[in-house]
PDB file of C-alpha atoms in Angstrom:
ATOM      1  CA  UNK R  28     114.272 106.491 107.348  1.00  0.00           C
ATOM      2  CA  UNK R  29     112.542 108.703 109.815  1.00  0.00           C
ATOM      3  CA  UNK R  30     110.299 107.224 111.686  1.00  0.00           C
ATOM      4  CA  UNK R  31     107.112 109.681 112.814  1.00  0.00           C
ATOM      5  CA  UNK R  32     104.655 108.822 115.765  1.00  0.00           C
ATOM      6  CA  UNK R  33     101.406 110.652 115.674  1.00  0.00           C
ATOM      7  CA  UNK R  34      97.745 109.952 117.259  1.00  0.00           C
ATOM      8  CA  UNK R  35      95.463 108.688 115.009  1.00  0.00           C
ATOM      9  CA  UNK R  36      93.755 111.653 112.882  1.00  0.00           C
ATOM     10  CA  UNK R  37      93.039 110.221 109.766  1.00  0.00           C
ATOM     11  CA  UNK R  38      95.208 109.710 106.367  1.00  0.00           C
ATOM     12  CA  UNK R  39      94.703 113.163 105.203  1.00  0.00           C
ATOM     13  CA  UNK R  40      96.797 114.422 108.501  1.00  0.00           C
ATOM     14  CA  UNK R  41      99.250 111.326 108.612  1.00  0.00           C
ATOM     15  CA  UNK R  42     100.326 112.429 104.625  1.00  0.00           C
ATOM     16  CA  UNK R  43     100.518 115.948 105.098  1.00  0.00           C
ATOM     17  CA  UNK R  44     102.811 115.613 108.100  1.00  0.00           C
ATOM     18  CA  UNK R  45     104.597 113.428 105.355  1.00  0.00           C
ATOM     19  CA  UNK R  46     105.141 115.887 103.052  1.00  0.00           C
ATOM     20  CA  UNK R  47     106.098 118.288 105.544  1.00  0.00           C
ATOM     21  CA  UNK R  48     108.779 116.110 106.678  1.00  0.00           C
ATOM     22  CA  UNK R  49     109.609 115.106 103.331  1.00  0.00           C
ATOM     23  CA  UNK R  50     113.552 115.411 102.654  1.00  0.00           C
ATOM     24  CA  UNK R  51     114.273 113.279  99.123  1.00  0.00           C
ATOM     25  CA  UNK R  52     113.573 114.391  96.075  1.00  0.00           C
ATOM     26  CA  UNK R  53     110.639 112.404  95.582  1.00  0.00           C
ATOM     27  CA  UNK R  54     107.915 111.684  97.322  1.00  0.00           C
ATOM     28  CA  UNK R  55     105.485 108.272  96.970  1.00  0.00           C
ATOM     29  CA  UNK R  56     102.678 106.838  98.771  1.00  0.00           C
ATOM     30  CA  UNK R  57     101.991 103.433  99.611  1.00  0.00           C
ATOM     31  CA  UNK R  58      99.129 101.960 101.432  1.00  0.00           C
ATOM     32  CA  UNK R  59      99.671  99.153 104.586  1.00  0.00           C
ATOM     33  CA  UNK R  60      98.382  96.048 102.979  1.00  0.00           C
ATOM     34  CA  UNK R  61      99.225  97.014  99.280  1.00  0.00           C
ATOM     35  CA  UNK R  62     102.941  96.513  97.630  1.00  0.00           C
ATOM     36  CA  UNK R  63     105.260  98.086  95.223  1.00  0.00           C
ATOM     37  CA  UNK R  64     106.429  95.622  92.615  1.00  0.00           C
ATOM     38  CA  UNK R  65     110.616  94.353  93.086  1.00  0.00           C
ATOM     39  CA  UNK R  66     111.900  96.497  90.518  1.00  0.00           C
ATOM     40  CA  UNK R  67     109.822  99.681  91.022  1.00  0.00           C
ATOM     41  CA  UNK R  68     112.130 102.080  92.742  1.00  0.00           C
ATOM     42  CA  UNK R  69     114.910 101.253  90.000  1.00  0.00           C
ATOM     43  CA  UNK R  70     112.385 101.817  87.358  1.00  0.00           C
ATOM     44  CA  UNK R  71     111.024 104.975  88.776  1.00  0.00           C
ATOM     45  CA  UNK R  72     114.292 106.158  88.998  1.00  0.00           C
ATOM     46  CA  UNK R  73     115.133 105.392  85.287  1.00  0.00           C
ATOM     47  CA  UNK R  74     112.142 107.149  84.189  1.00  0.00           C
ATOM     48  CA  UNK R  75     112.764 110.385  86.352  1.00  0.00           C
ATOM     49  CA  UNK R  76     116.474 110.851  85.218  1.00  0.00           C
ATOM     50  CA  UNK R  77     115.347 109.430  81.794  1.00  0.00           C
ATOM     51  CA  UNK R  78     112.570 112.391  81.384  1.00  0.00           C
ATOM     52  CA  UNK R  79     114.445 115.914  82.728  1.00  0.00           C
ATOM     53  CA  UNK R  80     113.116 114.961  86.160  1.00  0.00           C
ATOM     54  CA  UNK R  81     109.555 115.766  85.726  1.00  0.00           C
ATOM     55  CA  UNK R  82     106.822 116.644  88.666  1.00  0.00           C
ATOM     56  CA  UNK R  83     104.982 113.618  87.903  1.00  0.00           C
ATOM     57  CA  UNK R  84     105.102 110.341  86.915  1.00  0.00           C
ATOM     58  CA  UNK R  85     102.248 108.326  86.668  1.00  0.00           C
ATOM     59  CA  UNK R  86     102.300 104.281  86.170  1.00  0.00           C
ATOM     60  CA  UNK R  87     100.281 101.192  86.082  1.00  0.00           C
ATOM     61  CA  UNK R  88      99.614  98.914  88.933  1.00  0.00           C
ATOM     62  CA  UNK R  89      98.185  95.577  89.442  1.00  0.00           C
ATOM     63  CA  UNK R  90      95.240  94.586  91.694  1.00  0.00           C
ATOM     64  CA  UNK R  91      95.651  91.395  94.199  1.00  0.00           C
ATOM     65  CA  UNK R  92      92.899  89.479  96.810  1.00  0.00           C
ATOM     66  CA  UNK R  93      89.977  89.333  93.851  1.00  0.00           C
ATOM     67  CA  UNK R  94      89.261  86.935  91.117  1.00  0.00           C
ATOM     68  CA  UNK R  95      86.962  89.901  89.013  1.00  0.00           C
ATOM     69  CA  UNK R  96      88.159  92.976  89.190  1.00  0.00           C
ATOM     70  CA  UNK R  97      85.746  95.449  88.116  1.00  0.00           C
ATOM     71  CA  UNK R  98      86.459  97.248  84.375  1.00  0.00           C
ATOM     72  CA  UNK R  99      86.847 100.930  86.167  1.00  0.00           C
ATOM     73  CA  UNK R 100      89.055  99.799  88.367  1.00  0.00           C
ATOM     74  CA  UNK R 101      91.314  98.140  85.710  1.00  0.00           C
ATOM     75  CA  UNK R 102      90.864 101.356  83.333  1.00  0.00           C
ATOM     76  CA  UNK R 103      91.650 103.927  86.830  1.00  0.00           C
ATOM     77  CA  UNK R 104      94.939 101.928  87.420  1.00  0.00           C
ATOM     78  CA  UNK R 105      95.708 100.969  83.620  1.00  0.00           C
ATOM     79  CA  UNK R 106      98.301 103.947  82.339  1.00  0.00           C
ATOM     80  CA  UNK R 107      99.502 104.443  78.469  1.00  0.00           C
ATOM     81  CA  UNK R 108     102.599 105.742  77.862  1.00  0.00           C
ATOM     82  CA  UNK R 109     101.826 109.218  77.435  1.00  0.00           C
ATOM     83  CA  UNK R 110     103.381 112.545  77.742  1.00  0.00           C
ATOM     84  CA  UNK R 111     100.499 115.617  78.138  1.00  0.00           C
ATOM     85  CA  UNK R 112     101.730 119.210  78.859  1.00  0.00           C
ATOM     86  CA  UNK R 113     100.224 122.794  79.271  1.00  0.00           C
ATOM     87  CA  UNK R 114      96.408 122.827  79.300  1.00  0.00           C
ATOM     88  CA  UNK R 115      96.353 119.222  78.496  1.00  0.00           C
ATOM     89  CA  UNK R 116      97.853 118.535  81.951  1.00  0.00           C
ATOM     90  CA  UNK R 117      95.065 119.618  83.876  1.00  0.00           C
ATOM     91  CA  UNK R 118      92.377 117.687  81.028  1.00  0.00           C
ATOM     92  CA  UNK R 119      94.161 114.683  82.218  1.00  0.00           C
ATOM     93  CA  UNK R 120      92.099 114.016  85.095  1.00  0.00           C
ATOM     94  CA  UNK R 121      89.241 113.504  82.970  1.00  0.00           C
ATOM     95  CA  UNK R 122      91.034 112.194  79.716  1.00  0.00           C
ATOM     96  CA  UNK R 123      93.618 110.083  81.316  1.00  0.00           C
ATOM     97  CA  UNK R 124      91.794 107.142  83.341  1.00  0.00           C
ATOM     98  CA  UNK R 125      94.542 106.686  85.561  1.00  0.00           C
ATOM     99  CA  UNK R 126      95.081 110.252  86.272  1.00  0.00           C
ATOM    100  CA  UNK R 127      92.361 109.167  89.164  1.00  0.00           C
ATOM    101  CA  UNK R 128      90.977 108.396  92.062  1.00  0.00           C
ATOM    102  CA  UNK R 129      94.686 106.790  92.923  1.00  0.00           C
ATOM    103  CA  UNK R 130      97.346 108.631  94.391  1.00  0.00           C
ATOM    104  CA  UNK R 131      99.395 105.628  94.926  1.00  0.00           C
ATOM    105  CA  UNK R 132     100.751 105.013  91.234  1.00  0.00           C
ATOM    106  CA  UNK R 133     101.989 108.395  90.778  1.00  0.00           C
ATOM    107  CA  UNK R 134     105.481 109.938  92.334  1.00  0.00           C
ATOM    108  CA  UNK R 135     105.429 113.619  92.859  1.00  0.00           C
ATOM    109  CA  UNK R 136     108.286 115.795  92.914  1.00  0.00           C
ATOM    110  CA  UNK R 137     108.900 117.051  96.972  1.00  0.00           C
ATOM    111  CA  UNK R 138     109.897 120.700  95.365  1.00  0.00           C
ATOM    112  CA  UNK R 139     106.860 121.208  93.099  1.00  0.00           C
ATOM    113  CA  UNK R 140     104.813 119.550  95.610  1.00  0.00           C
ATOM    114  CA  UNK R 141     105.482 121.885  98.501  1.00  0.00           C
ATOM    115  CA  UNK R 142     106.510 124.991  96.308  1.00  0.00           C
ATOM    116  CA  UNK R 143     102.509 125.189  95.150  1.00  0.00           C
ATOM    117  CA  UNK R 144     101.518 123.764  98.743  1.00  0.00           C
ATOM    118  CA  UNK R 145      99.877 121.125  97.747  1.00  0.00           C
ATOM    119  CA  UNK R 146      98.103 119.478 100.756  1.00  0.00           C
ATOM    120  CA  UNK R 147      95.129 116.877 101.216  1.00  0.00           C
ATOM    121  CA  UNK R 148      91.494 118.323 102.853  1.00  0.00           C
ATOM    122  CA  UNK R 149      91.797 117.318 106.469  1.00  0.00           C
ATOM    123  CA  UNK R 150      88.104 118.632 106.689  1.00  0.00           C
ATOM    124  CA  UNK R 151      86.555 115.922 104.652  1.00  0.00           C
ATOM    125  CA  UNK R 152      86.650 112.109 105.054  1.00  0.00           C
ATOM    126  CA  UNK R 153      86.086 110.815 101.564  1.00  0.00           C
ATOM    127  CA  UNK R 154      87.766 111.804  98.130  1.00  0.00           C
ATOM    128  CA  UNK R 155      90.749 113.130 100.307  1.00  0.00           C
ATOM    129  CA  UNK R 156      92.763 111.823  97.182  1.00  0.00           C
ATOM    130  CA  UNK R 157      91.229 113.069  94.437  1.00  0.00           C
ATOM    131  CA  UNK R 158      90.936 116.460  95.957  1.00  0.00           C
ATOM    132  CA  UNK R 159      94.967 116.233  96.338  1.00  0.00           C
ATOM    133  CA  UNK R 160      94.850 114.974  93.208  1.00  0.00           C
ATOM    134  CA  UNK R 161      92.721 118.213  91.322  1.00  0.00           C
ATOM    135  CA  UNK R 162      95.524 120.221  93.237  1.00  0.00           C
ATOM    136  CA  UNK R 163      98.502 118.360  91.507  1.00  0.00           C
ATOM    137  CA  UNK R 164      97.499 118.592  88.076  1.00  0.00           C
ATOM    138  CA  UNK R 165      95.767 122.183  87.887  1.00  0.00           C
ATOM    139  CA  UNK R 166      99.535 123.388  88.846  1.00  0.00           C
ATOM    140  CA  UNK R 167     101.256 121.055  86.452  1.00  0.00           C
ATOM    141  CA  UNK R 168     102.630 122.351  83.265  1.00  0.00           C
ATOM    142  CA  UNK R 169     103.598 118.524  82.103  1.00  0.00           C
ATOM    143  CA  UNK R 170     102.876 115.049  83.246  1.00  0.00           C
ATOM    144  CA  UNK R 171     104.498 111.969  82.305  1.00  0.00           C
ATOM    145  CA  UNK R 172     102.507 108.723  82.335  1.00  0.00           C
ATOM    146  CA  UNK R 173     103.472 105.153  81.865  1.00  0.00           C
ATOM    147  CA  UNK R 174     102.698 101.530  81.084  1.00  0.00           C
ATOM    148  CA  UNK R 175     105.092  99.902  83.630  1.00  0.00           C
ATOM    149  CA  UNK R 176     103.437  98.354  86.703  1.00  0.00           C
ATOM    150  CA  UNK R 177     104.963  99.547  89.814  1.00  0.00           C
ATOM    151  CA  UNK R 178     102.462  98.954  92.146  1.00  0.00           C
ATOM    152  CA  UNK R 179      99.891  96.553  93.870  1.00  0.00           C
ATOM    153  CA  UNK R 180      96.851  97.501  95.136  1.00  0.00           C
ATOM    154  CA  UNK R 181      94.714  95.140  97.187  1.00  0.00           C
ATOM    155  CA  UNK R 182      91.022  95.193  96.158  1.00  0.00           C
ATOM    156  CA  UNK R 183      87.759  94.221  98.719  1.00  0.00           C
ATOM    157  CA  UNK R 184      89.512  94.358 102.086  1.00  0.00           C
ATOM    158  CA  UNK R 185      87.020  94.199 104.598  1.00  0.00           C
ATOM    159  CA  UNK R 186      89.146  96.833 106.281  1.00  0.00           C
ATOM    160  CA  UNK R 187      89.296  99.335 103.811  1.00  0.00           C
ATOM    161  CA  UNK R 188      88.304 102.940 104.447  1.00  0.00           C
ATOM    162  CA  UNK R 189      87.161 103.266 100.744  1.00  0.00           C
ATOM    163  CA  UNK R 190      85.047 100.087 101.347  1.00  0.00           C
ATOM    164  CA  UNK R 191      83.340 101.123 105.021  1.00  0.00           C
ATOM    165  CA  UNK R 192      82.687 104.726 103.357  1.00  0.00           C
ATOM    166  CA  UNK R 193      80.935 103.566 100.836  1.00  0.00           C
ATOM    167  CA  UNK R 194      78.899 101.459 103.239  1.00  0.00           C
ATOM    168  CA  UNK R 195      77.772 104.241 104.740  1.00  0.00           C
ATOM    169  CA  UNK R 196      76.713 106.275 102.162  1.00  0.00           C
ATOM    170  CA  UNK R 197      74.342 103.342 100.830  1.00  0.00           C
ATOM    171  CA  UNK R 198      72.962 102.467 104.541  1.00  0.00           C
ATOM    172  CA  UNK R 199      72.226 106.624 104.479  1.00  0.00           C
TER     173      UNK R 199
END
């Protein structure tokens, strides 16, 4: 594990020096205050040697800290099992509910990732993801998504980015 120290300059700058310094053969993001599930490296693992070691995976994940959680956010992080290729790839993102806003129930592939230079906007501060995200899958020629939960995302902290964005944008 390599441990990098940076100033503070936003996610966007934090994951691209991430992928920069990227060395496995995969690359995953997790947020602070969210958790994979026990088993998830093991099954992600299954799945990539399972599948000819595809560029992307894409799985389900739970949500935690909420007693409703709201029906888009179930459908964005609720996968099928599901195997789109070719054009179909890039129609994902609008066919595929959990193709977005998430980037953190998906595992990329470091090679295909850098190879097409695949980077997040450091010039805007919300939809970072899903600008990565459009990236990813307009260069894909197939995508592999999944059922299995490998992920937990934490929904409502008072904390959250997403959360003091959208603040913002309503008080504007």
């Amino acid at each position: 594990v390599n441990v990098i120290d940076i100033k503070n300059a936003g996610p966007s700058n934090a994951r691209n020096l991430g992928i920069k310094h990227a060395k496995g053969d995969y690359i995953l993001f997790v947020d602070s205050d969210d958790y994979m599930e026990h088993n998830a490296l093991k099954l992600i693992n299954e799945k990539i040697c399972n599948n000819n070691f595809p560029n992307l995976l894409v799985f389900s994940s739970n949500v935690f800290n909420t007693d409703e959680v709201p029906g888009w956010l179930e459908s964005s992080l609720t996968s099928r099992n599901i195997i789109r290729s070719g054009e179909d790839c890039f129609a994902s993102l609008f066919e595929e509910s959990s193709a977005v806003p998430f980037i953190t129930n998906k595992v990329y592939k470091t090679s295909f990732i850098k190879s097409n230079n695949i980077l997040f906007p450091t010039n805007i501060k919300l939809g970072e993801d899903s600008a990565f995200l459009h990236k990813v899958f307009a260069s894909l020629d197939i995508a592999y998504f999944f059922s299995d939960v490998i992920y937990n995302y934490g929904w409502q902290r008072q904390d959250s980015l997403m959360l003091k964005q959208s603040s913002v944008r309503q008080i504007a």
